[in-house]
Coordinates of C-alpha atoms in Angstrom, one line a residue:
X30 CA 47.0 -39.3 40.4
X31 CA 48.6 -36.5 42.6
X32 CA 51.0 -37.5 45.3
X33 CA 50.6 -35.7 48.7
X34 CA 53.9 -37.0 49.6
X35 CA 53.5 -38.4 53.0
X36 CA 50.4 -37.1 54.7
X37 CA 50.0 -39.5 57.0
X38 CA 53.6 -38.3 58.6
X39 CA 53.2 -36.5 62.4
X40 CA 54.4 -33.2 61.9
X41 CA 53.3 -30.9 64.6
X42 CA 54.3 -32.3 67.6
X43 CA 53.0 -30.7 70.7
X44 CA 56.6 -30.7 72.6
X45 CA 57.6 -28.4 69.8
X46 CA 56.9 -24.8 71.2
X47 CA 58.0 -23.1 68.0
X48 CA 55.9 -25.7 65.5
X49 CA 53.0 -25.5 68.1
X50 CA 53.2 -21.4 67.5
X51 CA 53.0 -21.6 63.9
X52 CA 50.3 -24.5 63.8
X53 CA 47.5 -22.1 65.3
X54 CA 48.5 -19.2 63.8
X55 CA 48.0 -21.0 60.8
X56 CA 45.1 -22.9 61.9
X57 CA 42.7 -20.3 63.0
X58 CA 43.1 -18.6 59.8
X59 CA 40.9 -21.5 58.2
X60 CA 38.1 -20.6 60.0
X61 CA 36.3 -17.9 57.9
X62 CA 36.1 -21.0 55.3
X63 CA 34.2 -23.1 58.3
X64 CA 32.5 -20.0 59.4
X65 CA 30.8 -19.3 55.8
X66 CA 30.4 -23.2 55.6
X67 CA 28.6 -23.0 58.4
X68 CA 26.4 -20.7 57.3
X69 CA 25.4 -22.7 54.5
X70 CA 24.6 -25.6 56.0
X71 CA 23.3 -24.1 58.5
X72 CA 20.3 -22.3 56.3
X73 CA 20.3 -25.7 54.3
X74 CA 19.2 -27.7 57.8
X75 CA 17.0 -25.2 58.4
X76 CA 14.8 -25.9 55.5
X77 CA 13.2 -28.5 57.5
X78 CA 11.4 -26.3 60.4
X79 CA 11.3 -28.4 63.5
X80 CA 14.9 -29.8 62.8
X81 CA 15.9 -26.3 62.0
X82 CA 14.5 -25.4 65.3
X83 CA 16.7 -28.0 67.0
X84 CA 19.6 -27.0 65.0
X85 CA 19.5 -23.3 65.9
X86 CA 18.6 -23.8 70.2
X87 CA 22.5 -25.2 69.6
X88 CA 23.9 -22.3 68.6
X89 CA 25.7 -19.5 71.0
X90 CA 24.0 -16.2 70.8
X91 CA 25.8 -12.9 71.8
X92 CA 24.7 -9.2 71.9
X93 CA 25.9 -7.1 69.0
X94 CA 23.9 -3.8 69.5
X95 CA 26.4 -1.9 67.1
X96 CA 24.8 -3.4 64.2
X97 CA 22.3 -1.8 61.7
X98 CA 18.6 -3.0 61.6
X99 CA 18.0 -4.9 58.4
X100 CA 15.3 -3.5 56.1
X101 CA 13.2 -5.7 54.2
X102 CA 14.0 -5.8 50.5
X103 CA 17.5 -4.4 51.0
X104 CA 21.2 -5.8 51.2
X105 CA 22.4 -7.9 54.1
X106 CA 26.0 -7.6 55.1
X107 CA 27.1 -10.6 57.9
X108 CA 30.5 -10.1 59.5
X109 CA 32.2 -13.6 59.4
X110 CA 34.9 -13.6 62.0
X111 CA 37.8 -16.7 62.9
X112 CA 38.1 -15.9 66.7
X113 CA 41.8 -17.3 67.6
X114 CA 40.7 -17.3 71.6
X115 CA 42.0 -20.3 74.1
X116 CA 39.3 -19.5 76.2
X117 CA 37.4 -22.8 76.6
X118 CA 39.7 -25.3 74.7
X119 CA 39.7 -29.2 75.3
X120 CA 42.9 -30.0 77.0
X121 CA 44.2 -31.8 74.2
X122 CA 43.5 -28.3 72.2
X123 CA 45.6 -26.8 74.7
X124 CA 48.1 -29.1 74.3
X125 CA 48.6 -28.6 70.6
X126 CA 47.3 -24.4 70.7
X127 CA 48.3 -22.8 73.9
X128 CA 46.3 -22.3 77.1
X129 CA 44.6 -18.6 77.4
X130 CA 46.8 -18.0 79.9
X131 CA 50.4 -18.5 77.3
X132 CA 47.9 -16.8 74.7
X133 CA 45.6 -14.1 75.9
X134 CA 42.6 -11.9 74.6
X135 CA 40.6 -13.0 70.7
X136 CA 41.8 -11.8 67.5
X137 CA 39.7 -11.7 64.4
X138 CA 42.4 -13.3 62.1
X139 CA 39.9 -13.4 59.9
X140 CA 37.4 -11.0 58.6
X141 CA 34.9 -11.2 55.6
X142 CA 31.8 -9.6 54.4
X143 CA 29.4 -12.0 53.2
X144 CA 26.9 -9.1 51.0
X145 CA 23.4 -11.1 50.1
X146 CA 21.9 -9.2 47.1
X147 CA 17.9 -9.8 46.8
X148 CA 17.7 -8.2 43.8
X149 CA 20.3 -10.5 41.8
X150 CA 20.1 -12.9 44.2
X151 CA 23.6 -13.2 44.6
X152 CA 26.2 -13.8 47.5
X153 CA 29.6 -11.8 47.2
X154 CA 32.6 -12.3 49.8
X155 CA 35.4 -9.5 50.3
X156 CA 38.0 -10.3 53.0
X157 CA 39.8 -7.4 54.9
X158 CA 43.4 -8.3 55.4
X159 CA 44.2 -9.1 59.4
X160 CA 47.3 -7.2 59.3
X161 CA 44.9 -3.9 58.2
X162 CA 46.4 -0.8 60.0
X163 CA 42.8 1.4 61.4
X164 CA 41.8 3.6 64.1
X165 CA 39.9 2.3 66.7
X166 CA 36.5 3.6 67.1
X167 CA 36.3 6.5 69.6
X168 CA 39.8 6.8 70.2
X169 CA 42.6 8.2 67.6
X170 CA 44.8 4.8 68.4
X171 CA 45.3 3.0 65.8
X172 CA 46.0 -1.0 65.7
X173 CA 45.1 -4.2 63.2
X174 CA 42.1 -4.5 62.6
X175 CA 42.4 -8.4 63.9
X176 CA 42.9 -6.6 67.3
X177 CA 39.7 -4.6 67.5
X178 CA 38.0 -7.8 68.7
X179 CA 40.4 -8.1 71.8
X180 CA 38.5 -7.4 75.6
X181 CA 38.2 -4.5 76.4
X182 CA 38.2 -2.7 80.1
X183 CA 34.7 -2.5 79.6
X184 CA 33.9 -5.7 78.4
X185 CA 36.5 -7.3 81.3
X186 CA 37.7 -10.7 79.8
X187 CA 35.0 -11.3 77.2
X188 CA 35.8 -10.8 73.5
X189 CA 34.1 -7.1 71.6
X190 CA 32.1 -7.8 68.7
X191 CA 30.5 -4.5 69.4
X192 CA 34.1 -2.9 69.1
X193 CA 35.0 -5.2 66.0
X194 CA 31.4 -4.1 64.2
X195 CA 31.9 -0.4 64.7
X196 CA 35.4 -0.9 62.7
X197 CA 34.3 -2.3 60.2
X198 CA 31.3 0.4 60.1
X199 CA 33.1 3.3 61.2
X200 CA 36.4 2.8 59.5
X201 CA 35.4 1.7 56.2
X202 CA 31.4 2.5 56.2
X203 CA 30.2 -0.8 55.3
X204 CA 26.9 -1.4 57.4
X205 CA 26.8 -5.1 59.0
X206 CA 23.3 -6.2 59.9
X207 CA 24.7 -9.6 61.6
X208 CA 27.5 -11.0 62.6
X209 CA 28.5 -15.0 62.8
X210 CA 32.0 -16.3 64.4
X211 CA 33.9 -19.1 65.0
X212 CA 36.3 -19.5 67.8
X213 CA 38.5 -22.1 66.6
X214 CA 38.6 -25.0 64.2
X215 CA 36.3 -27.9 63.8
X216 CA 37.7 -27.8 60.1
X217 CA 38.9 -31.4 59.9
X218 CA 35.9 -32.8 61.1
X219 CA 33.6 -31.2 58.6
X220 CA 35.8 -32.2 55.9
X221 CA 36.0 -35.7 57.4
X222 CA 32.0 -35.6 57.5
X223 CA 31.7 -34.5 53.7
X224 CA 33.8 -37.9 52.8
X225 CA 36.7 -35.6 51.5
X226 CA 36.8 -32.7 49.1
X227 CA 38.2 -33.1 45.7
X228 CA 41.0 -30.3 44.6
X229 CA 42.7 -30.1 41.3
X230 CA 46.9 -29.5 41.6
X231 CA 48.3 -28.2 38.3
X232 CA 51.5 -28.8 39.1
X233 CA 53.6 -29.7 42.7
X234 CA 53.4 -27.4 45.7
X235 CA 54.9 -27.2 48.8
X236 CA 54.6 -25.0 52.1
X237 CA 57.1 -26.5 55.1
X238 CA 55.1 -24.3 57.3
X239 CA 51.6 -25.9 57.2
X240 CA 53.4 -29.1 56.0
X241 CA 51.7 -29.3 52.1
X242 CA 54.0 -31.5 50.0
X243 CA 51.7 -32.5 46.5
X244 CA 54.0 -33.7 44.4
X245 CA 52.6 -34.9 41.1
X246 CA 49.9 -32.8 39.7
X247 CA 46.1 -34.5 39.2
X248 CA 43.1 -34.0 41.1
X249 CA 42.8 -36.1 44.5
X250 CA 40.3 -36.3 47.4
X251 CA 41.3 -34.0 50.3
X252 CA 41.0 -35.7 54.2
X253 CA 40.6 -33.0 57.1
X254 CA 44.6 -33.2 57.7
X255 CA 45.7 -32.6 54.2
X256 CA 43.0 -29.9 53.3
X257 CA 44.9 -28.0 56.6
X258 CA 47.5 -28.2 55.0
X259 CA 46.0 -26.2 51.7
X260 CA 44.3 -23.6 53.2
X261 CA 46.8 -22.6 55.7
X262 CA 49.8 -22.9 53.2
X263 CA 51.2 -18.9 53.2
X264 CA 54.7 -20.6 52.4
X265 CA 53.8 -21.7 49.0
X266 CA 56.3 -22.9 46.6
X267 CA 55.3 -24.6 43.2
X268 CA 57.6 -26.1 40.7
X269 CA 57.8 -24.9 37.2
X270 CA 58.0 -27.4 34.3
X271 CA 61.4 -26.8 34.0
X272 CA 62.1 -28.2 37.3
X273 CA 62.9 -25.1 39.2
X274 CA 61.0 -24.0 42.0
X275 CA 59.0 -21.0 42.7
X276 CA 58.0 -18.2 45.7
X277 CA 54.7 -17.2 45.7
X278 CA 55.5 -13.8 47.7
X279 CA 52.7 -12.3 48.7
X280 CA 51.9 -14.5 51.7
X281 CA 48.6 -14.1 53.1
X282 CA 47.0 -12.3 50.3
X283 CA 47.8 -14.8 48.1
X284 CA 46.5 -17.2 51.0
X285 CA 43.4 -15.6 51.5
X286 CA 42.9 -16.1 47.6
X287 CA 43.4 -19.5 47.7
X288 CA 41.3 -19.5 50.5
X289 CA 38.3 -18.0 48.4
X290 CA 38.9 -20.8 45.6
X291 CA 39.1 -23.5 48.5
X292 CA 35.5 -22.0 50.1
X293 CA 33.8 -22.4 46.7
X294 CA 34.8 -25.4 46.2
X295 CA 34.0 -27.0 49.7
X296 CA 30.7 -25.5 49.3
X297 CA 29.6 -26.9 45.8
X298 CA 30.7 -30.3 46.9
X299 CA 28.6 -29.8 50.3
X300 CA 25.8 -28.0 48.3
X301 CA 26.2 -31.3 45.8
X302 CA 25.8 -34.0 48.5
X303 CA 22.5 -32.5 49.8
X304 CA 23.0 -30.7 53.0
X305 CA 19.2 -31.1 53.9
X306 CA 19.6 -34.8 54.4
X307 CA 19.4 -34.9 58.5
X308 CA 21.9 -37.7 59.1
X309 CA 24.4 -35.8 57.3
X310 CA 23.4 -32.4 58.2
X311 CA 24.1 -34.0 62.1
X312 CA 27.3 -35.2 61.1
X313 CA 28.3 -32.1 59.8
X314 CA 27.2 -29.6 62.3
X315 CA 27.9 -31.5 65.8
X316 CA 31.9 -30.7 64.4
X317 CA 30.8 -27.2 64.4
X318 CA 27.7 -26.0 66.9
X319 CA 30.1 -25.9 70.0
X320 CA 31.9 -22.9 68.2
X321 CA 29.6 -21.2 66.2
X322 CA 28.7 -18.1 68.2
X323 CA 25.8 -16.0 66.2
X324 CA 24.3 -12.5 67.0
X325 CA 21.3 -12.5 69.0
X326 CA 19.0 -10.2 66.4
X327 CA 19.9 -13.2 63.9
X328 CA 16.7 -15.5 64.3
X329 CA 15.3 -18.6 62.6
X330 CA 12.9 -16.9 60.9
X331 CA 15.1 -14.5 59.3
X332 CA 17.5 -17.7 58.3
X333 CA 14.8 -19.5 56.4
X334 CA 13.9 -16.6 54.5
X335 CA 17.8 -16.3 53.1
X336 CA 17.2 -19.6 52.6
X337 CA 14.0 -19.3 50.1
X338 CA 15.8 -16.4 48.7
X339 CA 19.4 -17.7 48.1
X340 CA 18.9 -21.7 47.6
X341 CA 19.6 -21.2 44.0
X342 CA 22.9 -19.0 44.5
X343 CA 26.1 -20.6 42.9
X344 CA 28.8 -21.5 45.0
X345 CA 31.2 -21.9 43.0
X346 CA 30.5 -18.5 40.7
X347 CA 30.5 -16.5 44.3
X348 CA 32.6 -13.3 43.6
X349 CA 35.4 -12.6 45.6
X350 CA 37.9 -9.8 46.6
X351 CA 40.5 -9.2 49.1
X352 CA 40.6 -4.7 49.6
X353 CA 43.8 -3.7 47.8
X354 CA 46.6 -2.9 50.5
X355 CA 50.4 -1.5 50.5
X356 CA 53.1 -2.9 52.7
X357 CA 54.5 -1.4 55.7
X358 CA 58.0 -1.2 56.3
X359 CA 59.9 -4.8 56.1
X360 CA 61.5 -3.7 59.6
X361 CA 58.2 -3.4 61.0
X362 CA 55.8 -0.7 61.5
X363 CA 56.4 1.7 64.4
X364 CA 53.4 3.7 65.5
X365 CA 53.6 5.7 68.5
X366 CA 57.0 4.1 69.6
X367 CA 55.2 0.6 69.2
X368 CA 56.9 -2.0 66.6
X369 CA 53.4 -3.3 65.4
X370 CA 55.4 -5.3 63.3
X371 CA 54.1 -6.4 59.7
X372 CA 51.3 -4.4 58.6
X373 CA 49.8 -3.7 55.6
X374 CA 47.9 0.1 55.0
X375 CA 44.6 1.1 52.9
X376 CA 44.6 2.4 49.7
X377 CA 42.6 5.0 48.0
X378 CA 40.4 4.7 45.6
X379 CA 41.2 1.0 44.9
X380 CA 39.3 0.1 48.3
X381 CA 36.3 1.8 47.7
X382 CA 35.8 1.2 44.4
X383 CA 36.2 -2.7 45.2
X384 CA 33.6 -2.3 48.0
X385 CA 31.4 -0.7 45.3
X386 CA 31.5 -3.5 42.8
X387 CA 31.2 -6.4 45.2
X388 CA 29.0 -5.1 47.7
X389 CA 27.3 -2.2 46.0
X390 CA 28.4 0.8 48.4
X391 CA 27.0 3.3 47.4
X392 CA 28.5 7.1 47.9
X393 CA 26.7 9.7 49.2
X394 CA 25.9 13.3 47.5
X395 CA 26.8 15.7 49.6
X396 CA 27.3 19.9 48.9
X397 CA 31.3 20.1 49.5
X398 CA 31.0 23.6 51.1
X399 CA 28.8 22.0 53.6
X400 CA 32.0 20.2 54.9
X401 CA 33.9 21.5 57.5
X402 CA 37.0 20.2 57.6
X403 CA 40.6 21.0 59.9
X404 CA 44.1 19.6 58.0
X405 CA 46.2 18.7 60.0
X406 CA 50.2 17.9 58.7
X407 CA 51.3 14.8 60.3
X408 CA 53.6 13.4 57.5
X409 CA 57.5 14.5 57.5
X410 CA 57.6 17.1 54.8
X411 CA 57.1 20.5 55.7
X412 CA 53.7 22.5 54.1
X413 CA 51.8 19.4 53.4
X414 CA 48.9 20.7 55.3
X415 CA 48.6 24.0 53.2
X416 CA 49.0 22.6 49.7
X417 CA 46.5 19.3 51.1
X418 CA 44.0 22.9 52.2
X419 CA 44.8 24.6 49.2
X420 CA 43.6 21.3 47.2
X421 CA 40.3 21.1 49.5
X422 CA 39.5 24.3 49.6
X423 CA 39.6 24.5 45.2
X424 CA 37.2 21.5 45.4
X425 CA 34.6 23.4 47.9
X426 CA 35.1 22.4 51.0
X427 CA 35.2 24.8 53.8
X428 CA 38.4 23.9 55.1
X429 CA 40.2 25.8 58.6
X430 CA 44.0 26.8 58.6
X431 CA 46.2 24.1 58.4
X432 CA 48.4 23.0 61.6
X433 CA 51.3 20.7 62.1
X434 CA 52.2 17.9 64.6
X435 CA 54.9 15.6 65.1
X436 CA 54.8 12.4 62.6
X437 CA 54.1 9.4 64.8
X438 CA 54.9 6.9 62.6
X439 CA 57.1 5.9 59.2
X440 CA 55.2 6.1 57.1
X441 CA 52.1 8.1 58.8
X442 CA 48.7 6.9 57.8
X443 CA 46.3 9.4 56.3
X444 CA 42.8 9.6 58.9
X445 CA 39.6 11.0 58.3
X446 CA 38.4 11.7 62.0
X447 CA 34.7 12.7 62.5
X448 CA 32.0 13.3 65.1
X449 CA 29.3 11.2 65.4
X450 CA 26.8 12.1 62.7
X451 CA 29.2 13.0 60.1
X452 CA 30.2 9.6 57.9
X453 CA 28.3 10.7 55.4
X454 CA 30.9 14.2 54.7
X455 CA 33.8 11.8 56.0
X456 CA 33.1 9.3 52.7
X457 CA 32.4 12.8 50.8
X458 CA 35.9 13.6 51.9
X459 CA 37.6 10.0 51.1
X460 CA 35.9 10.6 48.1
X461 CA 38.7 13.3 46.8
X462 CA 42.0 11.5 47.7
X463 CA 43.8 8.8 46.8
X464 CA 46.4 7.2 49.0
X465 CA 47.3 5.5 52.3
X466 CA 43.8 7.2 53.2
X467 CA 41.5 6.1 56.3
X468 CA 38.0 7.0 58.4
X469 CA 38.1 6.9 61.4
X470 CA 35.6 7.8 64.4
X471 CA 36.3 10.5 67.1
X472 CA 33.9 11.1 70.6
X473 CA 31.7 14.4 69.4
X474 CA 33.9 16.5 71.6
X475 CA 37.5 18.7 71.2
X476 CA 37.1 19.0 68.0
X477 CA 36.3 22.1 65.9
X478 CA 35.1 20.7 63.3
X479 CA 33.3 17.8 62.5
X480 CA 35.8 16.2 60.2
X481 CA 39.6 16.7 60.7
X482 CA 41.8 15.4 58.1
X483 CA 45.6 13.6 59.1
X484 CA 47.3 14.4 56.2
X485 CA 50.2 11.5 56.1
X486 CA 53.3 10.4 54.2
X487 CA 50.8 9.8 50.8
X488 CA 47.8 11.0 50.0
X489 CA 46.4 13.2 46.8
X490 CA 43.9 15.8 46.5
X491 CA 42.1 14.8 42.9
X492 CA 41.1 16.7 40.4
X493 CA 37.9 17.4 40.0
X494 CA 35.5 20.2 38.9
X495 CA 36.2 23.6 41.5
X496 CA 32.4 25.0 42.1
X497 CA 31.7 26.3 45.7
X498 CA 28.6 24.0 45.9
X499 CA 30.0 21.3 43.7
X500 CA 28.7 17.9 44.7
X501 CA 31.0 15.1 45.2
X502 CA 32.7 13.7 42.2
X503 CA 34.4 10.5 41.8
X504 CA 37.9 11.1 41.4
X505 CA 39.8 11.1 38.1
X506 CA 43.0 11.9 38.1
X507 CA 45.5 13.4 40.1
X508 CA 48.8 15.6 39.6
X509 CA 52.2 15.4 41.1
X510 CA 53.1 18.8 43.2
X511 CA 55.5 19.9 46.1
X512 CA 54.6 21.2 49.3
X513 CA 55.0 24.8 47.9
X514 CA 51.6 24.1 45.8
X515 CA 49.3 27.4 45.8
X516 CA 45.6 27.8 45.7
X517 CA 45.7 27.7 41.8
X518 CA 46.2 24.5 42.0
X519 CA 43.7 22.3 43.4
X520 CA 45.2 18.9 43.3
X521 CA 48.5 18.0 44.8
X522 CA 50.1 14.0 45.2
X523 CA 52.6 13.4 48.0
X524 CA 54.9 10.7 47.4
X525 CA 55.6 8.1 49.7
X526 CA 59.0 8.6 51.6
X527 CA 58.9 4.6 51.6
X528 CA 57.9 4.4 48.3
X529 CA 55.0 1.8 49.3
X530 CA 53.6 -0.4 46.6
X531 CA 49.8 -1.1 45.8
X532 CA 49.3 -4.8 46.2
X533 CA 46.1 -5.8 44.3
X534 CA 45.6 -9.4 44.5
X535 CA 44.0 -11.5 42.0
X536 CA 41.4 -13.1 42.5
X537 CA 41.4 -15.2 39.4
X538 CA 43.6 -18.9 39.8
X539 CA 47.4 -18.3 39.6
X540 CA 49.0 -21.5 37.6
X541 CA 50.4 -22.9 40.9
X542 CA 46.5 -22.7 43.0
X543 CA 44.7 -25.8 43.2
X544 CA 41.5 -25.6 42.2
X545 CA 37.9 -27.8 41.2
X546 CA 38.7 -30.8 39.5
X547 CA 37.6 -30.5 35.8
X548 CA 34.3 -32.2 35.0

């Protein structure tokens, strides 16, 4: 029998600023695993109408008029969100958290796509890392994409979920037809409700941040305090049988996996015990109702068909992913004279083909010398621009002489800007690098073209076949080639000047994770 090595010890207390810092940061990240929860026992409770009915008059609506109209028959994409806001916390929450005032604005610290399938009848989650450098839509600023939910001057002091959406849509082109969030945690409680939730350790594991400390291995029953503890552990250190003790570096991607295996499963165990059973259903959900905010297009009826459609989906054989990312600089990112701090930067073609696979993105045909397209050198090597044009132009596209600008960042993030109208040639045009590579949306005017392509500190032109009305190809390969490139050569690779990594995570169970006990 595991060991969890003093659980029952106080270790956050609230006169301890610094602890009380690191508590919510961690905290809040634990609720895309209540907000996906939620959504299951949510359409489980619903199976019985007028309870449903009850059930649902409880939950916040909120206006999300960014999102796409759901077509019968086809995919659905919700937005899953953990809102870190203060707004509206018990005192004792404030106590432990921060008030609104020592804490300001929402963040989306977490972000998932939950992709319903009709036709396989299958649910798929992909997370987008918090820390996710993107333009935000309209402007050419660039921020986390955690920040994209923060007020606005339009929307005075309440939290953007239109703004938040439109990422999402804009930057990566992943349609979202509804959008479900959570404002803070209610994770304890649920778990509490459930009676526990047993986890499998395969060895001892440690994380003095969140406080973990399992040390035998063996599969115990989790209470709300100590499964905290697991899901917010991005300090994780497991000992090897030799005694010694290992770092699991990657932090929050390696968090947000164990996250995934945690959410599966929490949800076979709840999907186990019968979540249509009223009295439990009651116990579950008054932990959670109070900060479940929903969009308003979401209705009742369109629940309970999920629910006829999904009830025989697999929790536990759910498909995850977290988008492939590279690091930013370990001194922290400067953009636009801004220390953003740790961020982490898209890459190219690993994110779009993982958005293919899990939630079937599909990329459009389009003729390449349809696209009009301006380069424009932003990186800190000299004739970028041209052999980047060269490279488009050898591919088709209808690309205007190259200019340069100041970098404004180290490394500079490659951006697809485009006009309203235009994702379709952007996604043509993403199609063709590889690289720190981005869309982003611009307003429809000072632009003379619709699409006008940042070329950063790394990005490649592929190689692919050079016919003026040449459709879009997938990209195969790509060549290394200086700045001095000429038109003969259509494909061109700018290293990194920080010599950034591509982090792919694995979603599979590294020896340390815990995981379902064996049967």
């Amino acid at each position: 029998m595991a060991d969890l090595g003093g659980a029952n010890r106080r270790v956050y207390p609230s006169s301890s600023k610094k602890i009380r810092t690191t508590r919510a940061k961690r905290l809040r990240r634990s609720a895309f695993i209540v907000g996906f929860l939620v959504l299951v026992i949510l359409l489980g409770a619903l199976g019985s109408f007028v309870y449903g009915q009850y059930l649902f008059s409880k939950v916040k609506k909120v206006s999300v008029s960014s999102e796409h109209v759901q077509v019968a028959g086809q995919p659905l994409n919700i937005l899953l969100i953990g809102n870190n806001t203060r707004t509206g916390l018990s005192p004792s929450e404030v106590a432990a958290f921060g008030s609104s005032s020592q804490v300001g604005g929402g963040r989306a610290d977490v972000t998932m796509i939950a992709h319903f399938d009709p036709k396989t009848k299958n649910v798929t989650l992909v997370s987008i890392p918090r820390d996710l450098f993107m333009p935000i839509p309209g402007t050419k600023k660039l921020q986390r994409v955690d920040a994209a939910l923060n007020p606005t001057k339009a929307t005075g002091t309440a939290e953007n979920p239109n703004q938040l959406v439109k990422t999402i849509e804009y930057d990566l082109g992943i349609p979202i037809q509804h959008y479900v969030e959570l404002n803070f945690d209610s994770f304890q409680g649920i778990v509490n409700a459930l009676g526990g939730i047993k986890m499998y350790f395969p060895m001892p594991v440690k994380d003095a941040y969140s406080g973990l400390n399992i040390t035998k291995p063996g599969c115990i029953t989790l209470n709300g305090f100590q499964a905290l503890e697991v899901v917010r552990a991005r300090h994780l250190q497991y000992q090897l049988p030799n005694g010694t003790w290992g770092y699991d570096g990657l932090g929050d991607l390696s968090r947000t996996r164990r996250d995934h295996i945690f959410l599966q499963v929490l949800a076979s165990q709840v999907k186990a015990s019968g979540i249509t059973n009223p009295v439990k259903d009651l116990s579950l959900l008054k932990n959670v109702l109070p900060y479940l905010t929903i969009d308003s297009q979401f209705t009742e009826s369109e629940m309970l068909s999920l629910i006829l459609t999904y009830r025989h989906a697999n929790p536990a054989a759910t498909p995850t992913g977290t988008l492939p990312v590279a690091f930013g600089p370990a001194s922290g990112y400067v953009f636009d004279g801004t220390n953003y701090a740790s961020i982490v930067l898209p890459q190219e073609p690993a994110d779009t083909t993982m958005l293919k696979n899990l939630i079937g993105l599909a990329q459009p045909k389009i003729t390449l010398s349809t696209v009009n397209v301006t380069v424009v050198n932003g990186s800190h090597s000299a004739g970028v621009g041209s052999t980047i044009s060269s490279g488009l132009a050898g591919l088709g596209f209808n690309v205007s002489k190259a200019r340069a600008i100041p970098p404004n960042a180290n490394p500079v993030e490659s951006v697809i800007y485009y006009t309203p109208g235009n994702l379709a040639k952007a996604e043509a045009l993403k199609a063709t690098l590889t690289g720190e590579v981005i869309m982003g949306q611009v307003p429809s005017t000072g632009y003379s073209t619709p699409l006008e392509l940042l070329a950063g500190d790394q990005i490649a032109v592929a190689v692919a076949p050079v016919t003026p009305s040449s459709t879009k190809n997938q990209p195969s390969s790509s060549t290394t080639a200086t700045s001095s490139t000429s038109a003969s050569s259509p494909s061109t690779t700018i290293a990194s000047i920080t010599g950034a990594t591509q982090v792919n995570v694995s979603q599979k169970p590294q020896p340390w994770d815990p995981r379902a006990c064996p049967a």
